[in-house]
Coordinates of C-alpha atoms in Angstrom, one line a residue:
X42 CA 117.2 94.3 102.0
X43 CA 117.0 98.6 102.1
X44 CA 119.9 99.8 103.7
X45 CA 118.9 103.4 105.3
X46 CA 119.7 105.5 108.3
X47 CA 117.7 104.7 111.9
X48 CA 115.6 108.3 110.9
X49 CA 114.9 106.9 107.1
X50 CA 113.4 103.2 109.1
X51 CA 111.0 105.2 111.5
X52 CA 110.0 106.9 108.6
X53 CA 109.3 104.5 106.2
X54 CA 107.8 101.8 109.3
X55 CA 105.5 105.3 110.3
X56 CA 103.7 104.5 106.9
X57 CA 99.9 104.3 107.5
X58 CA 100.2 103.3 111.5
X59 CA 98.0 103.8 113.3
X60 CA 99.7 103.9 116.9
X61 CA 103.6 103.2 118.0
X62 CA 103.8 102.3 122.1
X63 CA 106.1 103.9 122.3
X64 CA 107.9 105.7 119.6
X65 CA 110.9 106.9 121.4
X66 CA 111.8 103.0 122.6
X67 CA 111.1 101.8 118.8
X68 CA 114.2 104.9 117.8
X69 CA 116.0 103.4 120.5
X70 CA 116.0 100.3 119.2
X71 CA 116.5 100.6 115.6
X72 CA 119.3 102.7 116.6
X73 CA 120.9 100.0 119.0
X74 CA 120.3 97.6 116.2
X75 CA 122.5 100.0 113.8
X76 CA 125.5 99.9 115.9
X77 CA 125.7 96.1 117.3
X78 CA 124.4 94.9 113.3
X79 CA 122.0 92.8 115.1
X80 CA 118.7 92.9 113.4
X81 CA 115.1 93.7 115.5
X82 CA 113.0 90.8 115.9
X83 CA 109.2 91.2 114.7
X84 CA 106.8 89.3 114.7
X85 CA 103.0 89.1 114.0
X86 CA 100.7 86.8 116.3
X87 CA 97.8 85.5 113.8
X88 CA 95.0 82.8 115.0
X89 CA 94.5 80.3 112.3
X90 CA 90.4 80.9 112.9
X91 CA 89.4 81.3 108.9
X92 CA 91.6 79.3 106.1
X93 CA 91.5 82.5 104.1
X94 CA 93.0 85.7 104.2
X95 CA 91.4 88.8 102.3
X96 CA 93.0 92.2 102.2
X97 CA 92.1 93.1 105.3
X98 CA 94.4 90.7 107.2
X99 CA 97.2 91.7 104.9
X100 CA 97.4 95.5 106.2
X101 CA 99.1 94.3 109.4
X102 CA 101.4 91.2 107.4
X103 CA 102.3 93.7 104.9
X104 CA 103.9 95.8 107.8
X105 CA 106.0 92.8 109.0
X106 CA 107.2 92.7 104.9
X107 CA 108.5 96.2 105.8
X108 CA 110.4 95.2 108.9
X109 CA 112.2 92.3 106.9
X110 CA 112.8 95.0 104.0
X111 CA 114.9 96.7 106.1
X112 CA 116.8 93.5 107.2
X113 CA 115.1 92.4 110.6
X114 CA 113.9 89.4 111.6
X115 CA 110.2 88.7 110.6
X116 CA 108.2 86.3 113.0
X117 CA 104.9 84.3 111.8
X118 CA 103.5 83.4 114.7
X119 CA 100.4 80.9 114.5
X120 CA 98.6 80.6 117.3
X121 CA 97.7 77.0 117.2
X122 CA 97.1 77.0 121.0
X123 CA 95.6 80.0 121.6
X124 CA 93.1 79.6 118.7
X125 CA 91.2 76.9 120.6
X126 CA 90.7 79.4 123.5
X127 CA 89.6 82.2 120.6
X128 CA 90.5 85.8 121.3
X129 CA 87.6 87.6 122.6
X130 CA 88.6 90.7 121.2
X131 CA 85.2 92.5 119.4
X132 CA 83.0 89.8 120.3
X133 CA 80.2 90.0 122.5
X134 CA 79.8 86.4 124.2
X135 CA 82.0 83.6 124.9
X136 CA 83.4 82.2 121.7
X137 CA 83.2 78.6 121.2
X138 CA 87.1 77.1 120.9
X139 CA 88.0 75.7 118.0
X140 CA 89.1 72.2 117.4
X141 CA 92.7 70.9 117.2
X142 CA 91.8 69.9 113.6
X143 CA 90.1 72.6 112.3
X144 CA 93.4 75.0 113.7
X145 CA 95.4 72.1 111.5
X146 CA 93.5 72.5 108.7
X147 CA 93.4 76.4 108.7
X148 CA 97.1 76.9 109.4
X149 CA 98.3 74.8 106.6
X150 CA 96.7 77.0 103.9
X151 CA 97.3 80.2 105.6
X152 CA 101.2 79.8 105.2
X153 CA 100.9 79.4 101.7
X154 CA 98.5 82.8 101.2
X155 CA 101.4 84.6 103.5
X156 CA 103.9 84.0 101.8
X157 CA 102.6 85.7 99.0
X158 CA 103.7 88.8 100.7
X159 CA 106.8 88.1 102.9
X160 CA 109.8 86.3 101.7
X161 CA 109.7 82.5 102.4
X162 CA 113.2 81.8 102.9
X163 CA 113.7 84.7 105.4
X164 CA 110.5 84.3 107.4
X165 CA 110.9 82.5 111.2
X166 CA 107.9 80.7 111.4
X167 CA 106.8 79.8 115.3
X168 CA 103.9 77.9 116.6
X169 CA 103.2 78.8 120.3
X170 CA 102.4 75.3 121.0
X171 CA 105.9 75.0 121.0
X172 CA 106.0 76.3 124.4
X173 CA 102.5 76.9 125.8
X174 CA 101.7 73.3 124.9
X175 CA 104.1 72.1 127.5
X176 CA 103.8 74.9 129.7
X177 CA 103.1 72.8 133.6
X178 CA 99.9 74.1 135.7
X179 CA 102.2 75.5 138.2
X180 CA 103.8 78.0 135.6
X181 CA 100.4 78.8 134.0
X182 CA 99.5 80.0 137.9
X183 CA 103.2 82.0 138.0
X184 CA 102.0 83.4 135.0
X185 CA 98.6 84.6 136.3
X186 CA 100.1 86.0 139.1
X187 CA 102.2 88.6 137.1
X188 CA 98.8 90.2 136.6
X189 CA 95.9 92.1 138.7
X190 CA 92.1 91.3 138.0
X191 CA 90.8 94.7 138.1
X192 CA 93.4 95.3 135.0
X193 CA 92.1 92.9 133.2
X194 CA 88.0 93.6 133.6
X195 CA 89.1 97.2 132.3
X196 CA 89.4 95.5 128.9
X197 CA 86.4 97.2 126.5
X198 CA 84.3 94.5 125.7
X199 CA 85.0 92.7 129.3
X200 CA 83.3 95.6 130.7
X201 CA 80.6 95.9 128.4
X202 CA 79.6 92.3 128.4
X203 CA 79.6 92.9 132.7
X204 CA 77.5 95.8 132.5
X205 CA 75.5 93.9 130.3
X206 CA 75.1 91.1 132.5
X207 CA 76.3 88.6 129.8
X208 CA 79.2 85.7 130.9
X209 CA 82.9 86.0 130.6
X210 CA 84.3 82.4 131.0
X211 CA 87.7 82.3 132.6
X212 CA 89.6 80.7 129.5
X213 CA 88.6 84.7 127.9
X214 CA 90.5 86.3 131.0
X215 CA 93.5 83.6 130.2
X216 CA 94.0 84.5 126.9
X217 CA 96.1 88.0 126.9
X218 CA 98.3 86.2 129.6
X219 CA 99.2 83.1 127.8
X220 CA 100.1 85.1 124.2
X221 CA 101.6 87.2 125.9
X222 CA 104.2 84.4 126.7
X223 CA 104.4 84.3 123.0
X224 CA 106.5 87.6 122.9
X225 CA 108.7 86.2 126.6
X226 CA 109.1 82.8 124.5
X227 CA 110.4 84.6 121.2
X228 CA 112.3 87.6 123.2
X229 CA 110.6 90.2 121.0
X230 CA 111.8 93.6 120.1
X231 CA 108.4 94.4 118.2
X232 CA 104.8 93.2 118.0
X233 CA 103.1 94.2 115.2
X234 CA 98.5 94.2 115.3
X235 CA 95.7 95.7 114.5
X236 CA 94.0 98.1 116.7
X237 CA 91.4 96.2 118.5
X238 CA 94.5 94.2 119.6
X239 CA 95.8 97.3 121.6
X240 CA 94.8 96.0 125.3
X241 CA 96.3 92.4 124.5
X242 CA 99.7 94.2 123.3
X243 CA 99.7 96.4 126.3
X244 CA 99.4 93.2 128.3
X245 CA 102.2 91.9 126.4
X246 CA 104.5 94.6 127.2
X247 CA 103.7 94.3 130.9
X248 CA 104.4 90.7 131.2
X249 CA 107.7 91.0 129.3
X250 CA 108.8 93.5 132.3
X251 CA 107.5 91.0 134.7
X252 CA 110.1 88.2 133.4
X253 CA 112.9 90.4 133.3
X254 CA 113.1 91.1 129.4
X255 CA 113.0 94.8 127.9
X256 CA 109.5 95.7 126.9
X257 CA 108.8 95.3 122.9
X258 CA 107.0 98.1 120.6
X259 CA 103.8 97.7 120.7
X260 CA 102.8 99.0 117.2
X261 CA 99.2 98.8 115.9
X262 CA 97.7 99.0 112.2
X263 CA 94.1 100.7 111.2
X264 CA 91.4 98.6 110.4
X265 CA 91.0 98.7 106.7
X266 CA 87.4 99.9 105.1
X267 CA 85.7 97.4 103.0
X268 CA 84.6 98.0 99.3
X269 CA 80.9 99.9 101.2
X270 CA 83.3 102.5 102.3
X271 CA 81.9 102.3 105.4
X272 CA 82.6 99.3 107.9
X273 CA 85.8 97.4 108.1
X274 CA 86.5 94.7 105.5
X275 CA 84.6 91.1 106.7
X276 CA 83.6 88.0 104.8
X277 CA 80.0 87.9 106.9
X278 CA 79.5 91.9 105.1
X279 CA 80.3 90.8 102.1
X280 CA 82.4 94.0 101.2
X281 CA 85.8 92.1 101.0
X282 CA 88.6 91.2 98.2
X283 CA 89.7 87.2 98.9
X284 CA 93.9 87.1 97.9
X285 CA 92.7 83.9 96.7
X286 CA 90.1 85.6 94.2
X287 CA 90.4 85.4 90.8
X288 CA 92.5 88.5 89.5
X289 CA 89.8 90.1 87.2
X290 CA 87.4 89.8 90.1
X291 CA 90.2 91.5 92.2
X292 CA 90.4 94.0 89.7
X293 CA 86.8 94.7 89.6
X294 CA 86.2 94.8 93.0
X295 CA 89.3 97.6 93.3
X296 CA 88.3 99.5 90.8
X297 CA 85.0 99.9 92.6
X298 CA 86.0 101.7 95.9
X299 CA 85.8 105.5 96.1
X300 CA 88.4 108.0 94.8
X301 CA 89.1 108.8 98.4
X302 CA 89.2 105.5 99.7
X303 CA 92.1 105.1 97.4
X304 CA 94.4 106.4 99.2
X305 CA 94.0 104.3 102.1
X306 CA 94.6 101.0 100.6
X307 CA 97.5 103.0 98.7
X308 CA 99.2 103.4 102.5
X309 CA 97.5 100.2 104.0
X310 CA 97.9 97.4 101.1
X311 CA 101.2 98.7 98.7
X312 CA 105.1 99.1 99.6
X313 CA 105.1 102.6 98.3
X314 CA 106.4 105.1 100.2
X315 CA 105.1 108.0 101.5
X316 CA 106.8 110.7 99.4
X317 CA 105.0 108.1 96.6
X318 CA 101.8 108.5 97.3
X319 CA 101.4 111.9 97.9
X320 CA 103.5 113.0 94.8
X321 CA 100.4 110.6 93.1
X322 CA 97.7 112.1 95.0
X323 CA 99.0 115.7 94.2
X324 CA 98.7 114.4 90.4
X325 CA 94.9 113.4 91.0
X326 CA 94.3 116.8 92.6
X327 CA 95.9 118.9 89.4
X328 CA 94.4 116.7 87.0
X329 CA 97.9 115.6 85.8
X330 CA 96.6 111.8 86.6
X331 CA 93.3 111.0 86.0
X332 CA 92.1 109.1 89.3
X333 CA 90.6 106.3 87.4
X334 CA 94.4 105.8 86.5
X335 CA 95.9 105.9 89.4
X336 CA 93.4 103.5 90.6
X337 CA 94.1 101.2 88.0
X338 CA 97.9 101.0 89.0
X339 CA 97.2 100.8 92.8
X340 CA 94.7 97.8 91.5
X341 CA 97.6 96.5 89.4
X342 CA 100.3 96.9 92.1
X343 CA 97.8 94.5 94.7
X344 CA 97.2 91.9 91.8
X345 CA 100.4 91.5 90.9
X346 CA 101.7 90.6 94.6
X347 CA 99.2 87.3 94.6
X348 CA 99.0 86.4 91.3
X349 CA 101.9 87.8 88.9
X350 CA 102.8 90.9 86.8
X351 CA 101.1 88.8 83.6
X352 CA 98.0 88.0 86.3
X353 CA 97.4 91.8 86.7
X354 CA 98.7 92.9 83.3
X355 CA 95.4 90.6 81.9
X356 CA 92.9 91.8 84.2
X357 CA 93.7 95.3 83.8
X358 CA 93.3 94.8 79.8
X359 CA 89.7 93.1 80.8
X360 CA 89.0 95.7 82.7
X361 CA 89.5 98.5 80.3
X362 CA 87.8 95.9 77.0
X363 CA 84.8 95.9 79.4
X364 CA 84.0 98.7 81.3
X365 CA 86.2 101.3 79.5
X366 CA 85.2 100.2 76.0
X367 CA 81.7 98.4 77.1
X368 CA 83.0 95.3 75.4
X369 CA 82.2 91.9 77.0
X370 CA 84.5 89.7 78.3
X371 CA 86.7 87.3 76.3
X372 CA 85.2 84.5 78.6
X373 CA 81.9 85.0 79.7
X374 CA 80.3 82.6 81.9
X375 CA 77.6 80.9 79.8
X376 CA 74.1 79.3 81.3
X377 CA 72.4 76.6 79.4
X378 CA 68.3 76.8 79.2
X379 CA 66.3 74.1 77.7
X380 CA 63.5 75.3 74.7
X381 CA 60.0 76.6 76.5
X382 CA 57.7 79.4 77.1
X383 CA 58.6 82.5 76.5
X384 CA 59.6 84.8 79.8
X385 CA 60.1 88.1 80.7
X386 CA 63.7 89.7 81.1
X387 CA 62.9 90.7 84.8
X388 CA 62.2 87.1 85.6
X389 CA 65.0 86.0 84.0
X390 CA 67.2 88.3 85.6
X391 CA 66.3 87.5 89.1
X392 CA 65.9 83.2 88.5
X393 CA 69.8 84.1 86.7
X394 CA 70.7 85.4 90.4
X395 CA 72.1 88.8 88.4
X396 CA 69.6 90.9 91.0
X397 CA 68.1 90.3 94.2
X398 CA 65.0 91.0 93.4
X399 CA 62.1 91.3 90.9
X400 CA 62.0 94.7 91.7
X401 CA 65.1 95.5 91.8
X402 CA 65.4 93.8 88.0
X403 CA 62.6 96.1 87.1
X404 CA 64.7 99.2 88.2
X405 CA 67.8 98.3 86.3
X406 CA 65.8 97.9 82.8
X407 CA 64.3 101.2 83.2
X408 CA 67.5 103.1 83.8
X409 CA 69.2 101.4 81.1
X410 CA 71.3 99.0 82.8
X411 CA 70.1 96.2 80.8
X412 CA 71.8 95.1 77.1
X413 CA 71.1 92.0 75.3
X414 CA 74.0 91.6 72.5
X415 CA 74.5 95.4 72.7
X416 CA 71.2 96.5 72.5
X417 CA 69.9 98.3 75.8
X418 CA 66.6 97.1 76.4
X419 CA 64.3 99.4 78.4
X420 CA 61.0 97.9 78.4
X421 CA 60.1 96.2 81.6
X422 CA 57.5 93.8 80.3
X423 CA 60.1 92.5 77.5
X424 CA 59.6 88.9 77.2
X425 CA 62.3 86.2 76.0
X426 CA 61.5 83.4 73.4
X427 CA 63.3 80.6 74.8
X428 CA 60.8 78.6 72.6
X429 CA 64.2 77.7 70.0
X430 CA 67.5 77.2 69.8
X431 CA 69.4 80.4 70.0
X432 CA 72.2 82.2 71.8
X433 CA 73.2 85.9 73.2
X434 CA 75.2 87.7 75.6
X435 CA 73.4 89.3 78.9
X436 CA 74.5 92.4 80.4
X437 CA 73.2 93.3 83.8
X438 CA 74.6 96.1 85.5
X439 CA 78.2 97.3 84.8
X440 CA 79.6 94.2 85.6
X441 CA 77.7 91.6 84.8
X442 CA 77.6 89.1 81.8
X443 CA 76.2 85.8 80.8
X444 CA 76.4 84.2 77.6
X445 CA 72.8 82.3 77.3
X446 CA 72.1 79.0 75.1
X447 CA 68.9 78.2 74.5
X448 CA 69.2 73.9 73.6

């Protein structure tokens, strides 16, 4: 636990938000909760929809950590019941409700990727089946009566899939209503998503009124950028970094983003604070840090919050043997070929899967990108004898190696 003044809290809980509704009341708060010593309760609503997190999901959880830093109480909400209604948040069509078991299923590992970031022991873990499962029709109808139509159909994507002529089932229009019962049901101080969950939130804080509580802080989190720089981190782009990953693959993947982009997993992904980060990024700018450096040690800081200082501590020595020092890997993956014709490297490339293309395989050889134990090879019509036994390390790319034994 950080002990520090109300002003040092709303400083350091500032870091990399994107939106506080409203400021003033979360001041007010944090300054009521210094003079009765009772701590804020947080918490974080999070549908068990995918059974694995990657770093983008951990912008908003890593917030939550720096609620129960500072000694309040951190909520983990699953949403085991609203998951099999799906949030229809960003989506363009009705979303097909999950099952009861695949919720199960998905829930049970997320716990154990979460609390690789907050604290286990001090973590209030809540299911909202716990009360929304064994809510009666006549209070889900009490519930819907707290709030207007025409509010709802204001909702972004509502109105775009009406002007659009495409269906909104009713279950879609029930869904802000019945988590926002979630923050009645836990008697919230603060609610903590991302962005595109402003309009629920908002909800949230009306219905709260509605019941006679105090309205919670609605605070919401930037989307973070995925490793194209470009579009926001997603499994189906394929520009994400699985918590789950291997740590050199971690390590390679965050060593890949841009300078700039940097600094945004630096305020989004890392418990640094802000005076931190901008004494690093001053060090970039004068040339006192060298940004390949200071990306190393944001890529270091990540690792080692999943898998261990002696995780990161390895990856970042593979890292600089192999891409620093163009040495291969201690443990490259090897690929087994039985004796035959000979065949040319671009071939071999693309039936290895190491390009997407024959093209693409022809491009890479010509530019150099191609070794084969250390030698560049630059000759696109290069054939391989595979015609007996023998065995040498492929290098494709940057990245890329296979060890290949010809039997």
């Amino acid at each position: 636990m950080i002990k520090r003044t109300v002003q040092e809290q709303l400083t350091y809980l500032k870091k990399g938000v994107a939106e506080i509704i409203r400021e003033d009341e979360l001041k007010a708060k944090l300054e009521k909760s210094a003079r009765t010593g009772k701590p804020l309760r947080v918490y974080l609503g999070v549908d068990p929809t995918a059974p694995d997190i990657h770093l983008g999901h951990t912008v908003v959880i890593h917030k939550l950590k720096h609620f129960q830093m500072l000694g309040h109480t951190a909520i983990f909400l699953i949403g085991d019941f609203s998951a099999m209604i799906g949030d229809p948040t960003g989506v363009s069509e009705t979303r097909p409700p999950l099952t009861r078991q695949q919720v199960e299923q998905n829930a049970k590992t997320y716990l154990d990727q979460v609390y690789k970031i907050l604290d286990r022991e001090k973590t209030e873990v809540r299911y909202n089946s716990e009360w929304l499962g064994k809510m009666p029709s006549y209070d889900v109808v009490r519930l819907c009566g707290h709030y207007r139509l025409a509010r709802m159909l204001e909702r972004e994507d509502f109105r775009s899939r009406l002007d659009k002529n495409q269906p909104i089932s009713v279950h879609e229009l029930l869904y802000p209503l019945l988590t926002a019962y979630d923050a009645v049901a836990l008697e919230s101080d603060v609610e903590i998503g991302a962005t595109e969950q402003k309009f629920n939130m908002l909800v949230h804080r009306d219905i709260q009124r509605e019941y006679g509580q105090s309205s919670q802080v609605a605070l919401t989190m930037p989307i973070l950028v995925g490793l194209d720089g470009e579009r926001k981190m997603s499994k189906s782009l394929g520009n994400y970094i699985g918590i789950t990953e291997a740590p050199r693959e971690m390590f390679g993947k965050l060593m890949s983003i841009s300078d700039e982009l940097m600094w945004s997993y630096y305020e989004l992904l890392t418990d640094f604070a802000w005076p931190v980060i901008i004494r690093l990024r001053e060090e970039v700018r004068t040339g006192v840090l060298h940004p390949m450096d200071a990306k190393m040690q944001l890529a270091h800081n990540i690792i080692a919050g999943f898998h261990g200082e002696e995780a990161a501590k390895k990856a970042a020595d593979e890292f600089r043997r192999v891409f620093r020092e163009r040495q291969a890997p201690a443990e490259a993956p090897r690929r087994n070929f039985r004796r035959g014709q000979p065949k040319r490297l671009a071939a071999l490339l693309l039936e290895l899967k190491l390009v997407p293309s024959r093209s693409e395989a022809e491009r890479l050889i010509k530019q150099g990108g191609v070794e084969i134990d250390g030698q560049r090879v630059e000759d696109v019509k290069r054939e391989i004898d595979l015609s007996k036994p023998a065995e040498f390390l492929l290098r494709a790319g940057k990245k890329k190696f296979l060890r290949i034994v010809i039997e």
